[in-house]
Amino acid sequence: MKIFKSPKALGFCAIVVTATVLGACANTVQDTHANKASSLEKSLEARVQDTLYGYDANIKLGQYEVKSVNLNDDGMDDAVALMHFESGYCGNGGCALMTMIADPDNHGKFKLVGDTSLVKQPILKSANSTHGLSDILVWVSGGGYPAAQVVLKYDGQKYTDNASVALENDNSTDAELLFGP
Ligand SMILES: [Ca+2]
């Protein structure tokens, strides 16, 4: 959004010619640069909140638990957020798991690549990967079915939407715990 404010402000400057307003516009441009600089230093938690808020403005800080994890071995941490009950992203079968990938060419800005409903802990990063991103192991239960550990896979666009339709895990060795006991 910040990127688009600057040209708009400059257009406004072009049609209003009093010295006072020109001074104000110069300040606006400076502020925009300052904001861009500060965004480079945003914490992982702040970038997660920006991303989730952009996805759904009703999601508030404190309505989820965040864990940093590198899902593509590019040297920059990605993030997973497990929603809490008060977020509205939960049901009897568990809560949603949001998965975000950091863009090293865009100051670590996150791209949401997963909103997987109805997952339960423990949640683990698998040693296996699909289309360049690590598989994620979660538990599912409810709906009369026995509890099972299943594999969420990245399809090149996003992770499995609904954990209850994911395939059962058949190779859980060397997994890294993200959430749970
Ligand atoms: Ca990464």
mmCIF file of C-alpha atoms and ligand atoms in Angstrom:
data_model
loop_
_atom_site.group_PDB
_atom_site.id
_atom_site.type_symbol
_atom_site.label_atom_id
_atom_site.label_comp_id
_atom_site.label_asym_id
_atom_site.label_seq_id
_atom_site.Cartn_x
_atom_site.Cartn_y
_atom_site.Cartn_z
ATOM 1 C CA MET A 1 0.000 0.000 0.000
ATOM 2 C CA LYS A 2 2.807 2.384 0.895
ATOM 3 C CA ILE A 3 4.236 2.102 -2.622
ATOM 4 C CA PHE A 4 1.074 3.532 -4.136
ATOM 5 C CA LYS A 5 0.761 6.421 -1.712
ATOM 6 C CA SER A 6 3.867 8.178 -2.950
ATOM 7 C CA PRO A 7 2.832 8.777 -6.615
ATOM 8 C CA LYS A 8 -0.608 9.870 -5.428
ATOM 9 C CA ALA A 9 0.952 12.384 -3.060
ATOM 10 C CA LEU A 10 3.237 13.676 -5.836
ATOM 11 C CA GLY A 11 0.243 14.132 -8.154
ATOM 12 C CA PHE A 12 -1.404 16.150 -5.448
ATOM 13 C CA CYS A 13 1.770 18.255 -5.164
ATOM 14 C CA ALA A 14 1.744 18.936 -8.913
ATOM 15 C CA ILE A 15 -1.677 20.569 -8.886
ATOM 16 C CA VAL A 16 -1.361 22.520 -5.640
ATOM 17 C CA VAL A 17 1.296 25.201 -5.849
ATOM 18 C CA THR A 18 1.447 27.003 -2.509
ATOM 19 C CA ALA A 19 4.778 26.784 -0.736
ATOM 20 C CA THR A 20 3.154 25.435 2.433
ATOM 21 C CA VAL A 21 1.553 22.490 0.694
ATOM 22 C CA LEU A 22 4.746 21.712 -1.244
ATOM 23 C CA GLY A 23 6.595 21.543 2.063
ATOM 24 C CA ALA A 24 3.998 19.154 3.426
ATOM 25 C CA CYS A 25 4.321 16.955 0.346
ATOM 26 C CA ALA A 26 8.098 16.783 0.706
ATOM 27 C CA ASN A 27 7.564 15.539 4.254
ATOM 28 C CA THR A 28 5.145 12.889 2.989
ATOM 29 C CA VAL A 29 7.768 11.530 0.569
ATOM 30 C CA GLN A 30 10.361 11.468 3.331
ATOM 31 C CA ASP A 31 7.957 9.672 5.668
ATOM 32 C CA THR A 32 7.301 7.056 2.987
ATOM 33 C CA HIS A 33 11.016 6.340 2.705
ATOM 34 C CA ALA A 34 11.313 6.124 6.490
ATOM 35 C CA ASN A 35 8.426 3.626 6.619
ATOM 36 C CA LYS A 36 10.069 1.492 3.951
ATOM 37 C CA ALA A 37 13.315 1.435 5.910
ATOM 38 C CA SER A 38 11.596 0.444 9.143
ATOM 39 C CA SER A 39 9.728 -2.406 7.388
ATOM 40 C CA LEU A 40 13.116 -4.079 6.748
ATOM 41 C CA GLU A 41 13.562 -4.444 10.470
ATOM 42 C CA LYS A 42 10.142 -5.862 11.280
ATOM 43 C CA SER A 43 10.213 -8.910 13.497
ATOM 44 C CA LEU A 44 8.967 -12.255 12.295
ATOM 45 C CA GLU A 45 5.951 -11.886 14.602
ATOM 46 C CA ALA A 46 5.075 -8.479 13.105
ATOM 47 C CA ARG A 47 5.380 -9.836 9.569
ATOM 48 C CA VAL A 48 3.139 -12.761 10.511
ATOM 49 C CA GLN A 49 0.518 -10.393 11.913
ATOM 50 C CA ASP A 50 0.697 -8.206 8.767
ATOM 51 C CA THR A 51 0.150 -11.294 6.618
ATOM 52 C CA LEU A 52 -2.732 -12.733 8.631
ATOM 53 C CA TYR A 53 -4.412 -9.319 8.917
ATOM 54 C CA GLY A 54 -4.101 -8.935 5.140
ATOM 55 C CA TYR A 55 -5.810 -12.315 4.727
ATOM 56 C CA ASP A 56 -8.571 -11.638 7.253
ATOM 57 C CA ALA A 57 -8.745 -8.292 9.064
ATOM 58 C CA ASN A 58 -10.606 -9.997 11.946
ATOM 59 C CA ILE A 59 -7.495 -11.955 12.958
ATOM 60 C CA LYS A 60 -5.858 -10.249 15.924
ATOM 61 C CA LEU A 61 -2.536 -10.572 17.688
ATOM 62 C CA GLY A 62 -2.794 -13.200 20.419
ATOM 63 C CA GLN A 63 -5.342 -15.304 18.527
ATOM 64 C CA TYR A 64 -2.666 -17.700 17.314
ATOM 65 C CA GLU A 65 0.701 -19.182 18.239
ATOM 66 C CA VAL A 66 3.642 -18.651 15.889
ATOM 67 C CA LYS A 67 6.625 -20.860 15.196
ATOM 68 C CA SER A 68 9.475 -19.959 12.860
ATOM 69 C CA VAL A 69 10.708 -22.773 10.652
ATOM 70 C CA ASN A 70 12.554 -22.920 7.351
ATOM 71 C CA LEU A 71 10.341 -24.857 4.958
ATOM 72 C CA ASN A 72 12.485 -24.487 1.831
ATOM 73 C CA ASP A 73 16.106 -24.427 3.107
ATOM 74 C CA ASP A 74 16.812 -20.989 1.601
ATOM 75 C CA GLY A 75 18.442 -19.573 4.745
ATOM 76 C CA MET A 76 15.432 -17.403 5.636
ATOM 77 C CA ASP A 77 12.934 -18.488 8.261
ATOM 78 C CA ASP A 78 9.334 -19.082 7.213
ATOM 79 C CA ALA A 79 6.466 -19.314 9.691
ATOM 80 C CA VAL A 80 3.504 -21.389 10.733
ATOM 81 C CA ALA A 81 0.680 -20.055 12.908
ATOM 82 C CA LEU A 82 -1.702 -22.336 14.776
ATOM 83 C CA MET A 83 -4.975 -20.510 15.397
ATOM 84 C CA HIS A 84 -6.518 -20.349 18.871
ATOM 85 C CA PHE A 85 -10.192 -21.037 19.537
ATOM 86 C CA GLU A 86 -11.167 -17.345 19.923
ATOM 87 C CA SER A 87 -9.971 -16.662 16.374
ATOM 88 C CA GLY A 88 -13.049 -18.351 14.930
ATOM 89 C CA TYR A 89 -10.777 -20.666 12.928
ATOM 90 C CA CYS A 90 -11.493 -23.746 15.030
ATOM 91 C CA GLY A 91 -14.060 -26.497 15.338
ATOM 92 C CA ASN A 92 -14.475 -29.823 17.099
ATOM 93 C CA GLY A 93 -11.841 -31.324 14.804
ATOM 94 C CA GLY A 94 -9.149 -28.783 15.738
ATOM 95 C CA CYS A 95 -7.940 -25.395 14.504
ATOM 96 C CA ALA A 96 -6.530 -23.954 11.281
ATOM 97 C CA LEU A 97 -2.823 -23.979 10.543
ATOM 98 C CA MET A 98 -1.597 -20.975 8.517
ATOM 99 C CA THR A 99 1.634 -21.477 6.583
ATOM 100 C CA MET A 100 3.756 -18.567 5.326
ATOM 101 C CA ILE A 101 6.880 -18.442 3.138
ATOM 102 C CA ALA A 102 9.340 -15.545 3.452
ATOM 103 C CA ASP A 103 10.484 -13.793 0.261
ATOM 104 C CA PRO A 104 14.242 -13.070 0.576
ATOM 105 C CA ASP A 105 13.991 -10.621 -2.345
ATOM 106 C CA ASN A 106 11.265 -8.607 -0.621
ATOM 107 C CA HIS A 107 12.646 -8.007 2.880
ATOM 108 C CA GLY A 108 11.322 -11.327 4.164
ATOM 109 C CA LYS A 109 7.734 -10.418 3.411
ATOM 110 C CA PHE A 110 5.509 -13.440 3.935
ATOM 111 C CA LYS A 111 3.272 -15.060 1.374
ATOM 112 C CA LEU A 112 0.430 -17.137 2.793
ATOM 113 C CA VAL A 113 0.588 -20.573 1.184
ATOM 114 C CA GLY A 114 -1.624 -22.545 3.529
ATOM 115 C CA ASP A 115 -4.895 -22.231 5.449
ATOM 116 C CA THR A 116 -5.438 -25.819 6.511
ATOM 117 C CA SER A 117 -8.549 -26.419 8.581
ATOM 118 C CA LEU A 118 -9.118 -28.828 11.462
ATOM 119 C CA VAL A 119 -5.645 -29.834 12.545
ATOM 120 C CA LYS A 120 -4.549 -31.055 15.968
ATOM 121 C CA GLN A 121 -1.184 -31.205 17.715
ATOM 122 C CA PRO A 122 1.466 -32.452 17.661
ATOM 123 C CA ILE A 123 2.422 -30.695 14.431
ATOM 124 C CA LEU A 124 5.790 -31.490 12.857
ATOM 125 C CA LYS A 125 7.947 -30.529 9.910
ATOM 126 C CA SER A 126 8.621 -33.666 7.896
ATOM 127 C CA ALA A 127 12.049 -34.485 6.483
ATOM 128 C CA ASN A 128 10.281 -34.962 3.132
ATOM 129 C CA SER A 129 9.270 -32.143 0.818
ATOM 130 C CA THR A 130 6.927 -31.675 -2.134
ATOM 131 C CA HIS A 131 7.359 -29.006 -4.869
ATOM 132 C CA GLY A 132 10.222 -27.505 -2.863
ATOM 133 C CA LEU A 133 8.468 -27.055 0.490
ATOM 134 C CA SER A 134 8.611 -29.356 3.503
ATOM 135 C CA ASP A 135 5.660 -31.639 4.151
ATOM 136 C CA ILE A 136 3.889 -30.886 7.444
ATOM 137 C CA LEU A 137 2.591 -33.641 9.707
ATOM 138 C CA VAL A 138 -0.571 -32.996 11.725
ATOM 139 C CA TRP A 139 -3.138 -35.061 13.600
ATOM 140 C CA VAL A 140 -6.787 -35.271 12.673
ATOM 141 C CA SER A 141 -9.704 -36.661 14.656
ATOM 142 C CA GLY A 142 -13.421 -36.202 14.881
ATOM 143 C CA GLY A 143 -16.352 -37.041 12.659
ATOM 144 C CA GLY A 144 -16.414 -40.573 14.051
ATOM 145 C CA TYR A 145 -13.075 -41.520 12.516
ATOM 146 C CA PRO A 146 -10.127 -42.776 14.574
ATOM 147 C CA ALA A 147 -7.365 -40.208 15.196
ATOM 148 C CA ALA A 148 -4.581 -40.339 12.626
ATOM 149 C CA GLN A 149 -1.400 -38.525 11.681
ATOM 150 C CA VAL A 150 -1.664 -37.170 8.139
ATOM 151 C CA VAL A 151 0.665 -35.380 5.702
ATOM 152 C CA LEU A 152 -0.014 -31.861 4.411
ATOM 153 C CA LYS A 153 1.746 -31.321 1.079
ATOM 154 C CA TYR A 154 2.443 -28.205 -0.979
ATOM 155 C CA ASP A 155 0.976 -28.533 -4.488
ATOM 156 C CA GLY A 156 2.991 -25.675 -5.995
ATOM 157 C CA GLN A 157 0.373 -23.084 -4.980
ATOM 158 C CA LYS A 158 -0.733 -23.994 -1.483
ATOM 159 C CA TYR A 159 -0.822 -26.668 1.203
ATOM 160 C CA THR A 160 -3.711 -29.111 1.629
ATOM 161 C CA ASP A 161 -6.840 -27.101 2.573
ATOM 162 C CA ASN A 162 -8.581 -29.677 4.707
ATOM 163 C CA ALA A 163 -6.486 -31.991 6.857
ATOM 164 C CA SER A 164 -9.306 -34.536 7.101
ATOM 165 C CA VAL A 165 -8.825 -35.441 3.419
ATOM 166 C CA ALA A 166 -5.010 -35.679 3.592
ATOM 167 C CA LEU A 167 -3.243 -39.032 3.274
ATOM 168 C CA GLU A 168 -2.064 -40.786 6.417
ATOM 169 C CA ASN A 169 1.599 -40.435 7.263
ATOM 170 C CA ASP A 170 3.629 -43.529 6.544
ATOM 171 C CA ASN A 171 7.132 -42.140 7.148
ATOM 172 C CA SER A 172 7.532 -39.902 10.182
ATOM 173 C CA THR A 173 11.230 -40.353 10.852
ATOM 174 C CA ASP A 174 13.436 -37.281 11.438
ATOM 175 C CA ALA A 175 10.482 -34.933 11.837
ATOM 176 C CA GLU A 176 10.972 -31.606 13.696
ATOM 177 C CA LEU A 177 8.358 -30.704 16.323
ATOM 178 C CA LEU A 178 6.608 -27.353 15.684
ATOM 179 C CA PHE A 179 3.651 -27.420 18.084
ATOM 180 C CA GLY A 180 2.643 -29.840 20.803
ATOM 181 C CA PRO A 181 4.142 -32.155 23.379
HETATM 182 CA CA CA B 1 12.581 -20.123 3.900
#
